[in-house]
Structures are given as structure tokens and as C-alpha cells.
PDB file with one MODEL, atoms N, CA, C and O in Angstrom:
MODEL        1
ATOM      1  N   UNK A   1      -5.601 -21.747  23.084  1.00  0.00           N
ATOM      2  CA  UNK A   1      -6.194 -21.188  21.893  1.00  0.00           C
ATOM      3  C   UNK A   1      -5.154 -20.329  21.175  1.00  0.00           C
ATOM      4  O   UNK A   1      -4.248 -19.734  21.758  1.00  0.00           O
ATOM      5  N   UNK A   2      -5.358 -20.318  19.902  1.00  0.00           N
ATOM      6  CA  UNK A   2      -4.517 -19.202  19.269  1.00  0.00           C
ATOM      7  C   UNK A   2      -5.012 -18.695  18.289  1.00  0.00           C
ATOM      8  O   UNK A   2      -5.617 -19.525  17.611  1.00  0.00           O
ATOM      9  N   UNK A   3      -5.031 -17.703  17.903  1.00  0.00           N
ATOM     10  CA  UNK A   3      -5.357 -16.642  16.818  1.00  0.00           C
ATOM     11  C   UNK A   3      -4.483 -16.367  15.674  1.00  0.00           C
ATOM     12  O   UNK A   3      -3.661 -17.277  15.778  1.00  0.00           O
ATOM     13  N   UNK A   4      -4.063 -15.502  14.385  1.00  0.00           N
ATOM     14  CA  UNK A   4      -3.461 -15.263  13.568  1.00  0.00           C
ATOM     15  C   UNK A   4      -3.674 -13.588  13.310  1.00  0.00           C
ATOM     16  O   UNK A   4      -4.716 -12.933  13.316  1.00  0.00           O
ATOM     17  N   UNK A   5      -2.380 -13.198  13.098  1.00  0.00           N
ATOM     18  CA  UNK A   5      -2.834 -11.750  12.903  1.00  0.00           C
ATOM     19  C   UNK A   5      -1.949 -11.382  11.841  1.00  0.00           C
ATOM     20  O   UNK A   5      -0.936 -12.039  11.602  1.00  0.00           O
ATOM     21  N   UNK A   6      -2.273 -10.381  11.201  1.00  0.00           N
ATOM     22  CA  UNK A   6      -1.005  -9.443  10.043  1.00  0.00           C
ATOM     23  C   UNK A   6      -0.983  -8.536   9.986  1.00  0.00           C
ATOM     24  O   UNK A   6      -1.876  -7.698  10.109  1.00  0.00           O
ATOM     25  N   UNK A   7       0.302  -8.436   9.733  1.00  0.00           N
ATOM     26  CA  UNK A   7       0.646  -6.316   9.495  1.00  0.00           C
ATOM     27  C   UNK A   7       0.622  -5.959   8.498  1.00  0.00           C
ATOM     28  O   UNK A   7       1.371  -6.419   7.636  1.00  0.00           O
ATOM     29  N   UNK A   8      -0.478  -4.764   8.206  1.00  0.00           N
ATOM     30  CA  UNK A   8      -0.582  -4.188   7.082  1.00  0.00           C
ATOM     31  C   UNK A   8       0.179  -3.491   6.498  1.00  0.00           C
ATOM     32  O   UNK A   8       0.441  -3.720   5.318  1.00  0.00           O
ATOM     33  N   UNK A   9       0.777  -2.374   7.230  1.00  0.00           N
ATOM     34  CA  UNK A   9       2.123  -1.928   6.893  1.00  0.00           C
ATOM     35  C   UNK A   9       3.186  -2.382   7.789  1.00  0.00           C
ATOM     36  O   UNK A   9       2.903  -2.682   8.948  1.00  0.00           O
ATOM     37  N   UNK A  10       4.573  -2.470   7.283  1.00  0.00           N
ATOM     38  CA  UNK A  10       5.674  -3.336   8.082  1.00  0.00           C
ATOM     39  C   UNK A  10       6.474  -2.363   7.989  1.00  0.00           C
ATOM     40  O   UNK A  10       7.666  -2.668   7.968  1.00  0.00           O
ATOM     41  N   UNK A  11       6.165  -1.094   7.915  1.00  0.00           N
ATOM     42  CA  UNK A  11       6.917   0.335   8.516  1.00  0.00           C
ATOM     43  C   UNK A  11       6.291   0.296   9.912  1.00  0.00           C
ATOM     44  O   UNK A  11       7.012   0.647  10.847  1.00  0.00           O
ATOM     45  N   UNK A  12       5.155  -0.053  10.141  1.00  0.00           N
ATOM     46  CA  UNK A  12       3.977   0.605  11.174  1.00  0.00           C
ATOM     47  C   UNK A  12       3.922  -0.802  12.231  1.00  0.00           C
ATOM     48  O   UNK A  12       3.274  -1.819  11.981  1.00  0.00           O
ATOM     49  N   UNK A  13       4.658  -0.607  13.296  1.00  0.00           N
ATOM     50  CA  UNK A  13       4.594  -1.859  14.079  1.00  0.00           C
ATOM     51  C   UNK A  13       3.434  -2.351  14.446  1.00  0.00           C
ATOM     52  O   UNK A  13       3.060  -3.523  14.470  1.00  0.00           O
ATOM     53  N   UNK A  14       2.520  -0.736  14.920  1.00  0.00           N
ATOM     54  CA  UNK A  14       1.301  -0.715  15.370  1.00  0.00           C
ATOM     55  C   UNK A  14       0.108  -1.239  14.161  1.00  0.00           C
ATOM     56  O   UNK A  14      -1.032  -0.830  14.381  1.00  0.00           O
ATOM     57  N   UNK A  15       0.243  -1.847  13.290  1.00  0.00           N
ATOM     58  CA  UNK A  15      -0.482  -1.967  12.102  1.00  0.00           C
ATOM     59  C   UNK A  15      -0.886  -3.757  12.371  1.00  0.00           C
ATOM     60  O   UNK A  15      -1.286  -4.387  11.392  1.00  0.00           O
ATOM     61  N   UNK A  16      -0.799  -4.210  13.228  1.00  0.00           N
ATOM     62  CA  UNK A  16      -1.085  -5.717  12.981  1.00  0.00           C
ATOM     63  C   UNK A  16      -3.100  -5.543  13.740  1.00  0.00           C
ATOM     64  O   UNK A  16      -3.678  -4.878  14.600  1.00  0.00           O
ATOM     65  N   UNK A  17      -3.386  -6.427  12.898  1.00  0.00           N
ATOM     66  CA  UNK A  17      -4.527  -7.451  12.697  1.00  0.00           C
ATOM     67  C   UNK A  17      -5.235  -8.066  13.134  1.00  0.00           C
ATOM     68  O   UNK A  17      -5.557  -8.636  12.091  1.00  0.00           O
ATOM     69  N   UNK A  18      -6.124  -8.716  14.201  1.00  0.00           N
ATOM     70  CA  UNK A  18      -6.398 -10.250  13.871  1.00  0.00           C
ATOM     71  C   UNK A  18      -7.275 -10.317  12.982  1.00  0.00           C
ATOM     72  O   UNK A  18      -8.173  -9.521  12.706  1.00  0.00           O
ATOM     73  N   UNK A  19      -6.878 -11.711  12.337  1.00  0.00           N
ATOM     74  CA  UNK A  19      -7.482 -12.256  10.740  1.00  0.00           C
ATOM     75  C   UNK A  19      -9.071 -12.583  11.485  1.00  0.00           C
ATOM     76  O   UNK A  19      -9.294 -13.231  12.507  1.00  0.00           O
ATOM     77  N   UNK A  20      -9.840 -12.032  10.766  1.00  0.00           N
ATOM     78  CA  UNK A  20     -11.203 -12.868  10.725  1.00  0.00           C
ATOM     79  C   UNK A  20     -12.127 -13.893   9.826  1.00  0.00           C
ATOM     80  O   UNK A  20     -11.427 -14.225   8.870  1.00  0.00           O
ATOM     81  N   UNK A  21     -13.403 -14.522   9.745  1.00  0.00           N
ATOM     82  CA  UNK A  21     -13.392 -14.965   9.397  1.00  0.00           C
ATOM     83  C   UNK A  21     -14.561 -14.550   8.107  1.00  0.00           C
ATOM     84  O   UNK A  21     -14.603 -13.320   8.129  1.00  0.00           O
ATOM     85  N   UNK A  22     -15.378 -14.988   7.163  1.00  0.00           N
ATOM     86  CA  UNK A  22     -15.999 -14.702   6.140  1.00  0.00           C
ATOM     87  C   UNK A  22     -17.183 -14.360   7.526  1.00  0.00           C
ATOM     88  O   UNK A  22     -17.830 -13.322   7.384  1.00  0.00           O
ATOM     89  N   UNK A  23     -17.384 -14.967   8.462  1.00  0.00           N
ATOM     90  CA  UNK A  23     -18.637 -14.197   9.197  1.00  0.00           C
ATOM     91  C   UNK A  23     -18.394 -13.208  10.990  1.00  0.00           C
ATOM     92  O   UNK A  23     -18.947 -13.168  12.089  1.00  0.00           O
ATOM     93  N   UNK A  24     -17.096 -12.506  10.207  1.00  0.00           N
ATOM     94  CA  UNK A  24     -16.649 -11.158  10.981  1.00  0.00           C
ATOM     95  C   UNK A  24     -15.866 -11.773  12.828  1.00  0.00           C
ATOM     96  O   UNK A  24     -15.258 -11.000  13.569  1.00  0.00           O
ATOM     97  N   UNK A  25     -16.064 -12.899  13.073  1.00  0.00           N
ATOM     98  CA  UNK A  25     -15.612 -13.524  14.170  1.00  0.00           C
ATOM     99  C   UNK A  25     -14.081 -14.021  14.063  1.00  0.00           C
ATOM    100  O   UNK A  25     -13.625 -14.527  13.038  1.00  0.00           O
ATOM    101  N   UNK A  26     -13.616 -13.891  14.810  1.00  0.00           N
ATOM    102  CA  UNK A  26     -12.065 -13.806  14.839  1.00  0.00           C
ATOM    103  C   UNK A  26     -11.679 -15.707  14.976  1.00  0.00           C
ATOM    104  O   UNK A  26     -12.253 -16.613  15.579  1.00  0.00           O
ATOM    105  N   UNK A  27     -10.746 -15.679  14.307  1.00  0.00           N
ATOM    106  CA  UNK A  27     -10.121 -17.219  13.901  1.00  0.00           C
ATOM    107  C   UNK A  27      -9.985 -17.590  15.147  1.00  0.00           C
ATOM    108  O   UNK A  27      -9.482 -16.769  15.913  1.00  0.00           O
ATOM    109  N   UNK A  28     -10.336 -18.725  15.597  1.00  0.00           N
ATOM    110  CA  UNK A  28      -9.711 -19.058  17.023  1.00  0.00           C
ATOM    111  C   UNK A  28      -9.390 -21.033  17.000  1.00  0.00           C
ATOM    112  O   UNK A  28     -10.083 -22.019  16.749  1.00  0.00           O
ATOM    113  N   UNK A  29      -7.752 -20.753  17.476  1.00  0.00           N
ATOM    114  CA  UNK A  29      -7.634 -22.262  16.850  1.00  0.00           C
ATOM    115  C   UNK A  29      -7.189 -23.159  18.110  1.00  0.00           C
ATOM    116  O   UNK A  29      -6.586 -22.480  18.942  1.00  0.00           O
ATOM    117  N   UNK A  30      -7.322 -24.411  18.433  1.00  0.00           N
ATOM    118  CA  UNK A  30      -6.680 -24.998  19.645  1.00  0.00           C
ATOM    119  C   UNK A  30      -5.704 -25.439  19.674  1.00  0.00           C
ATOM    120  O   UNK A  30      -5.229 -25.569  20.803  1.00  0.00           O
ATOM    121  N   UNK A  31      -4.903 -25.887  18.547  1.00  0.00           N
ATOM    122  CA  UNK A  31      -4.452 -26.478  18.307  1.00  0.00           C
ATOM    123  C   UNK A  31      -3.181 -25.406  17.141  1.00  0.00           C
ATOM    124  O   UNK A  31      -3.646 -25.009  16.072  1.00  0.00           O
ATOM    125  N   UNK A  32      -2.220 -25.178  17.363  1.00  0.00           N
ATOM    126  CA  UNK A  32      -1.050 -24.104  16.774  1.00  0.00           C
ATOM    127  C   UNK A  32      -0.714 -24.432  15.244  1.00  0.00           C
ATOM    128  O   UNK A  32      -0.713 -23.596  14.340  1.00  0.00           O
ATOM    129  N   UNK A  33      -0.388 -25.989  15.093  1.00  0.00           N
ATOM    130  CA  UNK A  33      -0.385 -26.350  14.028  1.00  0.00           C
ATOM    131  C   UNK A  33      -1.256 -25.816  12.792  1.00  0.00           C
ATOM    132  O   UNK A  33      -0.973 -25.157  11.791  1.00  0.00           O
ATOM    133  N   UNK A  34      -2.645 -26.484  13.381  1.00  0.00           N
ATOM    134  CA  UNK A  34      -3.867 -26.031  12.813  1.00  0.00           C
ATOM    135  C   UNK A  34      -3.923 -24.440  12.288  1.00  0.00           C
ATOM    136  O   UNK A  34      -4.592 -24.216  11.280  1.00  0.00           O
ATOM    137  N   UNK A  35      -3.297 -23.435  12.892  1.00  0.00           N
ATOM    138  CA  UNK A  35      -3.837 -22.277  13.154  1.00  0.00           C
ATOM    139  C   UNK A  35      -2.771 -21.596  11.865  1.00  0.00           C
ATOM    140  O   UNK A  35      -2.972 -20.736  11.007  1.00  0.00           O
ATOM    141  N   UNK A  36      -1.375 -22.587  12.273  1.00  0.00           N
ATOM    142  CA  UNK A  36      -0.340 -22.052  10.979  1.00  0.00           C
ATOM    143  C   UNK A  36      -0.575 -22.427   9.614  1.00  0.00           C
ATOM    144  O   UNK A  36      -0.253 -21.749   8.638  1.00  0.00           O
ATOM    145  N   UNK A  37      -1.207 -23.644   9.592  1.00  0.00           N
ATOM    146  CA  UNK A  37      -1.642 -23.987   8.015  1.00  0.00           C
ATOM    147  C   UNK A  37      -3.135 -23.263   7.684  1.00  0.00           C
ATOM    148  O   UNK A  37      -3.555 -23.330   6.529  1.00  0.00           O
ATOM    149  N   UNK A  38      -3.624 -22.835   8.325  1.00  0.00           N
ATOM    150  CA  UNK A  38      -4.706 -21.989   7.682  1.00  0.00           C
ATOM    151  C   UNK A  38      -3.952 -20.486   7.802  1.00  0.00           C
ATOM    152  O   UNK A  38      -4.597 -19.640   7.183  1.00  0.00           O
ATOM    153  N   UNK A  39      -3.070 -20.097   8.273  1.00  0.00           N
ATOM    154  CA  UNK A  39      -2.453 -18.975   8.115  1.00  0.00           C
ATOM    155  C   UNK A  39      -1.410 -19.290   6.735  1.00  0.00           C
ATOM    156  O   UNK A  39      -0.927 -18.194   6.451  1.00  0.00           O
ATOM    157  N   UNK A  40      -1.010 -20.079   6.016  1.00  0.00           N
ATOM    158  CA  UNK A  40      -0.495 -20.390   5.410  1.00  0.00           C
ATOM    159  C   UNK A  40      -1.633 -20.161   4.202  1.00  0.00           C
ATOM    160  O   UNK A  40      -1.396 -19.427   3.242  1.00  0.00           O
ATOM    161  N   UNK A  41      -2.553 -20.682   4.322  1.00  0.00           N
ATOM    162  CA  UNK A  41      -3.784 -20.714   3.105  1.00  0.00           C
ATOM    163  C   UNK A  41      -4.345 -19.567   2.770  1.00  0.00           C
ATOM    164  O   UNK A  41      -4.768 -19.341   1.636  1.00  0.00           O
ATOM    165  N   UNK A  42      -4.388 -18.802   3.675  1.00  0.00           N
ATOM    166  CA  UNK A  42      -5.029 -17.423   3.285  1.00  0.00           C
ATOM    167  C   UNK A  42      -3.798 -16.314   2.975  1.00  0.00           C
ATOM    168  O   UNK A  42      -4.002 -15.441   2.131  1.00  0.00           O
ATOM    169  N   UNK A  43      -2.496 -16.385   3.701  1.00  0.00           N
ATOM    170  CA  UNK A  43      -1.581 -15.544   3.378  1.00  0.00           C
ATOM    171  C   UNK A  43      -0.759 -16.002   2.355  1.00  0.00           C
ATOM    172  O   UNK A  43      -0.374 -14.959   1.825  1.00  0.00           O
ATOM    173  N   UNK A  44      -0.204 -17.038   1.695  1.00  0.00           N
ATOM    174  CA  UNK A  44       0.750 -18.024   1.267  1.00  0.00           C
ATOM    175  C   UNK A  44       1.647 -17.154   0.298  1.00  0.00           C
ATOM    176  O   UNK A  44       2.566 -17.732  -0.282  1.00  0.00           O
ATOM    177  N   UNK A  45       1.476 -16.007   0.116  1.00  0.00           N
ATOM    178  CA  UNK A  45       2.893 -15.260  -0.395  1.00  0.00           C
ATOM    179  C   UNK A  45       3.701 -14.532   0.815  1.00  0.00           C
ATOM    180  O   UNK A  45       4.923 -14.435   0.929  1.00  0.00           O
ATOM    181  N   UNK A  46       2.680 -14.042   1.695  1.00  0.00           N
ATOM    182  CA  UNK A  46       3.460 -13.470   2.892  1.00  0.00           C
ATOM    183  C   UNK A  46       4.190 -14.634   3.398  1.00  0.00           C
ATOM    184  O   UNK A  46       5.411 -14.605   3.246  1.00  0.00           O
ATOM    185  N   UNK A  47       3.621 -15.749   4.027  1.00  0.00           N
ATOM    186  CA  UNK A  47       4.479 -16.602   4.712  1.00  0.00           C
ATOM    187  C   UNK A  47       5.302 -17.419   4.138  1.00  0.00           C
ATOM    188  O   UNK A  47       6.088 -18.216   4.651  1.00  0.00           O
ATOM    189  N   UNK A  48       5.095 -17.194   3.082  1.00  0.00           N
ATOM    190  CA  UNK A  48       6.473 -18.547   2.030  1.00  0.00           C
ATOM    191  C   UNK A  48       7.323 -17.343   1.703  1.00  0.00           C
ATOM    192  O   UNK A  48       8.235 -17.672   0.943  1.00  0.00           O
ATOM    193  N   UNK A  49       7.344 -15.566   2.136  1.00  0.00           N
ATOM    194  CA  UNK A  49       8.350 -14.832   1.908  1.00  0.00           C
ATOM    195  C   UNK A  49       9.391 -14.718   2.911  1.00  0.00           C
ATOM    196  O   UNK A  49      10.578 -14.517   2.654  1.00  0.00           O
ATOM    197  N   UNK A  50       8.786 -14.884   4.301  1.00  0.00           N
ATOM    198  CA  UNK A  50       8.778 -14.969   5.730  1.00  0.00           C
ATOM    199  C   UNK A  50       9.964 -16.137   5.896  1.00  0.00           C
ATOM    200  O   UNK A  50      10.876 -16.180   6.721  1.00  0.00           O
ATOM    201  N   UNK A  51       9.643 -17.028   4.871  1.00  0.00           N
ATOM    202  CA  UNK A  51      10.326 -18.615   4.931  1.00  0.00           C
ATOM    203  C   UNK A  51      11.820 -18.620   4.823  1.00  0.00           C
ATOM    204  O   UNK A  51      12.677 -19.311   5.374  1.00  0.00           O
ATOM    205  N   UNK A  52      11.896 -17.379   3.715  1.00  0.00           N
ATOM    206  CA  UNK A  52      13.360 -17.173   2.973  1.00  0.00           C
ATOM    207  C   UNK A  52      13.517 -15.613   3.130  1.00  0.00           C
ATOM    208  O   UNK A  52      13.963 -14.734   2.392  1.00  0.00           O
ATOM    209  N   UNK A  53      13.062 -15.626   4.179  1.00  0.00           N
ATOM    210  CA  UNK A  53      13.601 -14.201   5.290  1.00  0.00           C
ATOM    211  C   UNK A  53      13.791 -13.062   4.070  1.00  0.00           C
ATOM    212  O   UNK A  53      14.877 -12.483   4.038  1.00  0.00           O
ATOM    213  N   UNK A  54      12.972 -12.786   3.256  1.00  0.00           N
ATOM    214  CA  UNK A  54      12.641 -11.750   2.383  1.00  0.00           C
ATOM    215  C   UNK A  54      11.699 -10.512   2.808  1.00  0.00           C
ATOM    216  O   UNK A  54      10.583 -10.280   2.343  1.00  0.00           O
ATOM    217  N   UNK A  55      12.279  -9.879   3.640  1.00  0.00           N
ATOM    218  CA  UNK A  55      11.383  -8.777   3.969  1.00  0.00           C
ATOM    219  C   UNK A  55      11.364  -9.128   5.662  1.00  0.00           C
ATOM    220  O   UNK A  55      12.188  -9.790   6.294  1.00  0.00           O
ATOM    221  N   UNK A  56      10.148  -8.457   6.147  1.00  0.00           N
ATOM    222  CA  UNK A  56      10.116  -7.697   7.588  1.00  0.00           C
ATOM    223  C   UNK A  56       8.822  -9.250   7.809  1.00  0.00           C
ATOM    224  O   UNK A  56       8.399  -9.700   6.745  1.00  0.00           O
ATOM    225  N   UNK A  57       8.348  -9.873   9.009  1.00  0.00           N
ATOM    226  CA  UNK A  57       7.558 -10.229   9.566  1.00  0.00           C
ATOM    227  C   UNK A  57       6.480 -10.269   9.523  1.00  0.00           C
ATOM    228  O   UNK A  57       5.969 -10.102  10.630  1.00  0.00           O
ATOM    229  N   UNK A  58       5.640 -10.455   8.545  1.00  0.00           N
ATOM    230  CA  UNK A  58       4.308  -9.442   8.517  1.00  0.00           C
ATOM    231  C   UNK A  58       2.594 -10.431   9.281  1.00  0.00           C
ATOM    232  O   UNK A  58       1.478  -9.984   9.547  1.00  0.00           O
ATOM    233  N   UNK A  59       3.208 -11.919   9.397  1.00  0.00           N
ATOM    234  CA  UNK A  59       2.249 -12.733   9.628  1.00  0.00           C
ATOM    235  C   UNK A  59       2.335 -13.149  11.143  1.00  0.00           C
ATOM    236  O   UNK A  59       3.353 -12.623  11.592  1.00  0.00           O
ATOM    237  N   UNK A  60       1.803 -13.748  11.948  1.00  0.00           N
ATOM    238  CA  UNK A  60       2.015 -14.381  13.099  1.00  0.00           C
ATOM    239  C   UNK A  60       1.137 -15.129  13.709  1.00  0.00           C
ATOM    240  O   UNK A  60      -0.001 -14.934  13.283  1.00  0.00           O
ATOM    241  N   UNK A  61       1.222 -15.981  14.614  1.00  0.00           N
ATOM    242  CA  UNK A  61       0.090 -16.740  15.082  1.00  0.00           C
ATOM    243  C   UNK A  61       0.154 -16.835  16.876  1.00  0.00           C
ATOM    244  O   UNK A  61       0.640 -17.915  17.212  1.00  0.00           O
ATOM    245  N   UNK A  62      -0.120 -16.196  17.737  1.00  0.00           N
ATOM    246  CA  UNK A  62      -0.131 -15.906  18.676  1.00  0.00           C
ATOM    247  C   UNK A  62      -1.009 -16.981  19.812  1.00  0.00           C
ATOM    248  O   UNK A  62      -1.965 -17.689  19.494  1.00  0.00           O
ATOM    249  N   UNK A  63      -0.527 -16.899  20.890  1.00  0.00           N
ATOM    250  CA  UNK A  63      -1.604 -17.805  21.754  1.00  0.00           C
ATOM    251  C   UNK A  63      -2.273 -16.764  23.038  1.00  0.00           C
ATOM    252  O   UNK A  63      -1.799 -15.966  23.847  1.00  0.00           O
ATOM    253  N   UNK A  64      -3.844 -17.361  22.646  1.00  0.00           N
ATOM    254  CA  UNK A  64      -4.490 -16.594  23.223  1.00  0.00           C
ATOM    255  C   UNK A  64      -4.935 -16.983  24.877  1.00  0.00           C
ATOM    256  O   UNK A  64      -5.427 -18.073  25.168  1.00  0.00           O
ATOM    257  N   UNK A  65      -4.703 -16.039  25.748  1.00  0.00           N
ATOM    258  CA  UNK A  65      -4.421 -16.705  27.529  1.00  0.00           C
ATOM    259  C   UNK A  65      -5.639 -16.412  27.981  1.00  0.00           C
ATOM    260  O   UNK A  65      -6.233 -15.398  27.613  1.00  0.00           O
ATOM    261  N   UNK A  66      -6.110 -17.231  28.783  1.00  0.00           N
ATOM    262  CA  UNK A  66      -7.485 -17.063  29.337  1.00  0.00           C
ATOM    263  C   UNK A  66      -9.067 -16.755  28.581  1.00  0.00           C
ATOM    264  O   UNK A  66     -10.191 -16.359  28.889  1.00  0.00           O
ATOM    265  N   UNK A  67      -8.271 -17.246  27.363  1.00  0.00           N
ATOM    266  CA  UNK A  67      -9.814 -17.388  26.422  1.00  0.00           C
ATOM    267  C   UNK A  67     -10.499 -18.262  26.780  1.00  0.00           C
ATOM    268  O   UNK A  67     -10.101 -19.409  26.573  1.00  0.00           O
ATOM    269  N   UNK A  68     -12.252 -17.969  27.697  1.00  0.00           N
ATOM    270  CA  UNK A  68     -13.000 -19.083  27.628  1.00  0.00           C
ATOM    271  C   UNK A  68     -14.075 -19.278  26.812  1.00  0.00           C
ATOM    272  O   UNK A  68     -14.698 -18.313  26.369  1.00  0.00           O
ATOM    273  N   UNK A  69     -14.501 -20.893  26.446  1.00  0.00           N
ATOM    274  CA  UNK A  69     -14.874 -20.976  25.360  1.00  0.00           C
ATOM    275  C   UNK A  69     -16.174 -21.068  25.580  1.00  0.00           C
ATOM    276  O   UNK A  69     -16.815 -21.301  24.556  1.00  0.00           O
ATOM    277  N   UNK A  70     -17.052 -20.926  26.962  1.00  0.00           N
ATOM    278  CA  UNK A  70     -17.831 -20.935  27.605  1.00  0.00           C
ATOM    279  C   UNK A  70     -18.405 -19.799  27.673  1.00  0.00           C
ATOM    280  O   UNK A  70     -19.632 -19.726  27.741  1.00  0.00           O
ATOM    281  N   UNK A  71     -17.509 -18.573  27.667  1.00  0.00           N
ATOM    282  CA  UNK A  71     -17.978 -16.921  27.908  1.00  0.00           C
ATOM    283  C   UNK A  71     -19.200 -16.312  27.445  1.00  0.00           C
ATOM    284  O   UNK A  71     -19.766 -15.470  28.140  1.00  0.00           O
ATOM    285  N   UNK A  72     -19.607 -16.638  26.431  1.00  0.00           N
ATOM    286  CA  UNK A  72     -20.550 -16.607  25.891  1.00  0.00           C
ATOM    287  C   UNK A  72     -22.061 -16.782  26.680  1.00  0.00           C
ATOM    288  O   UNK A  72     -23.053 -16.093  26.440  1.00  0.00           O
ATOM    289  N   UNK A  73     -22.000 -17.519  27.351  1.00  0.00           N
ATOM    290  CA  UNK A  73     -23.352 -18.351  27.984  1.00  0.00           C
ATOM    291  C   UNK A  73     -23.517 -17.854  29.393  1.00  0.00           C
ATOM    292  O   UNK A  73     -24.428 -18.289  30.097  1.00  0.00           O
TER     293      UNK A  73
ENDMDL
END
């Protein structure tokens, strides 16, 4: 699984994120690809700045360990 997160301020290391979704539940993707083009869609000035190394890091897409998808039940 993987998630997407961003830093709000990129003075503030401690400032990152995870992105949620329009109904407050956190993005959760299986697939990395998947997870970067919707991080691409919602951020697309941060990460096309990211592209041409203009500035500090501010987006990322992380993989999430021992997420079960079952937990719930």
C-alpha cells in the first residue's frame, strides 16, 4: 500500500501531511504508480517544480508496511 503526503512549510521538516480524501479518509493506493499520478493531479505545480529541481521536496508518496485491509472487521 502507499499513501501521499506534503509539506506545508519546506522550512519545517516536521510539517508533512497525509493527503486525504473529499470524505476525510486517507488516500491509500496498491499500486505506486497509481498513487504518483493522482499525486500529480491534485499537486501538479508542486510536482512538475520537484521535476526541474526548483525548490525543496515538498510532495512524496511513501509505502505503507503492515497496512491491513481487513482491520476494520
Amino acid at each position: 500500500m502507499f499513501k501521499l503526503q506534503v509539506q506545508d512549510d519546506d522550512s519545517d521538516p516536521a510539517s508533512w501531511h497525509d493527503v486525504k480524501g473529499e470524505d476525510g479518509k486517507l488516500l491509500l493506493f496498491t499500486e505506486e504508480q497509481d498513487a504518483r499520478a493522482r499525486l500529480q493531479a491534485l499537486f501538479p505545480v508542486l510536482v512538475g517544480l520537484e521535476k526541474y529541481a526548483a525548490g525543496h521536496k515538498r510532495t512524496r508518496v511513501l509505502r505503507v508496511y503492515g497496512h491491513d485491509e481487513d482491520e476494520g472487521e
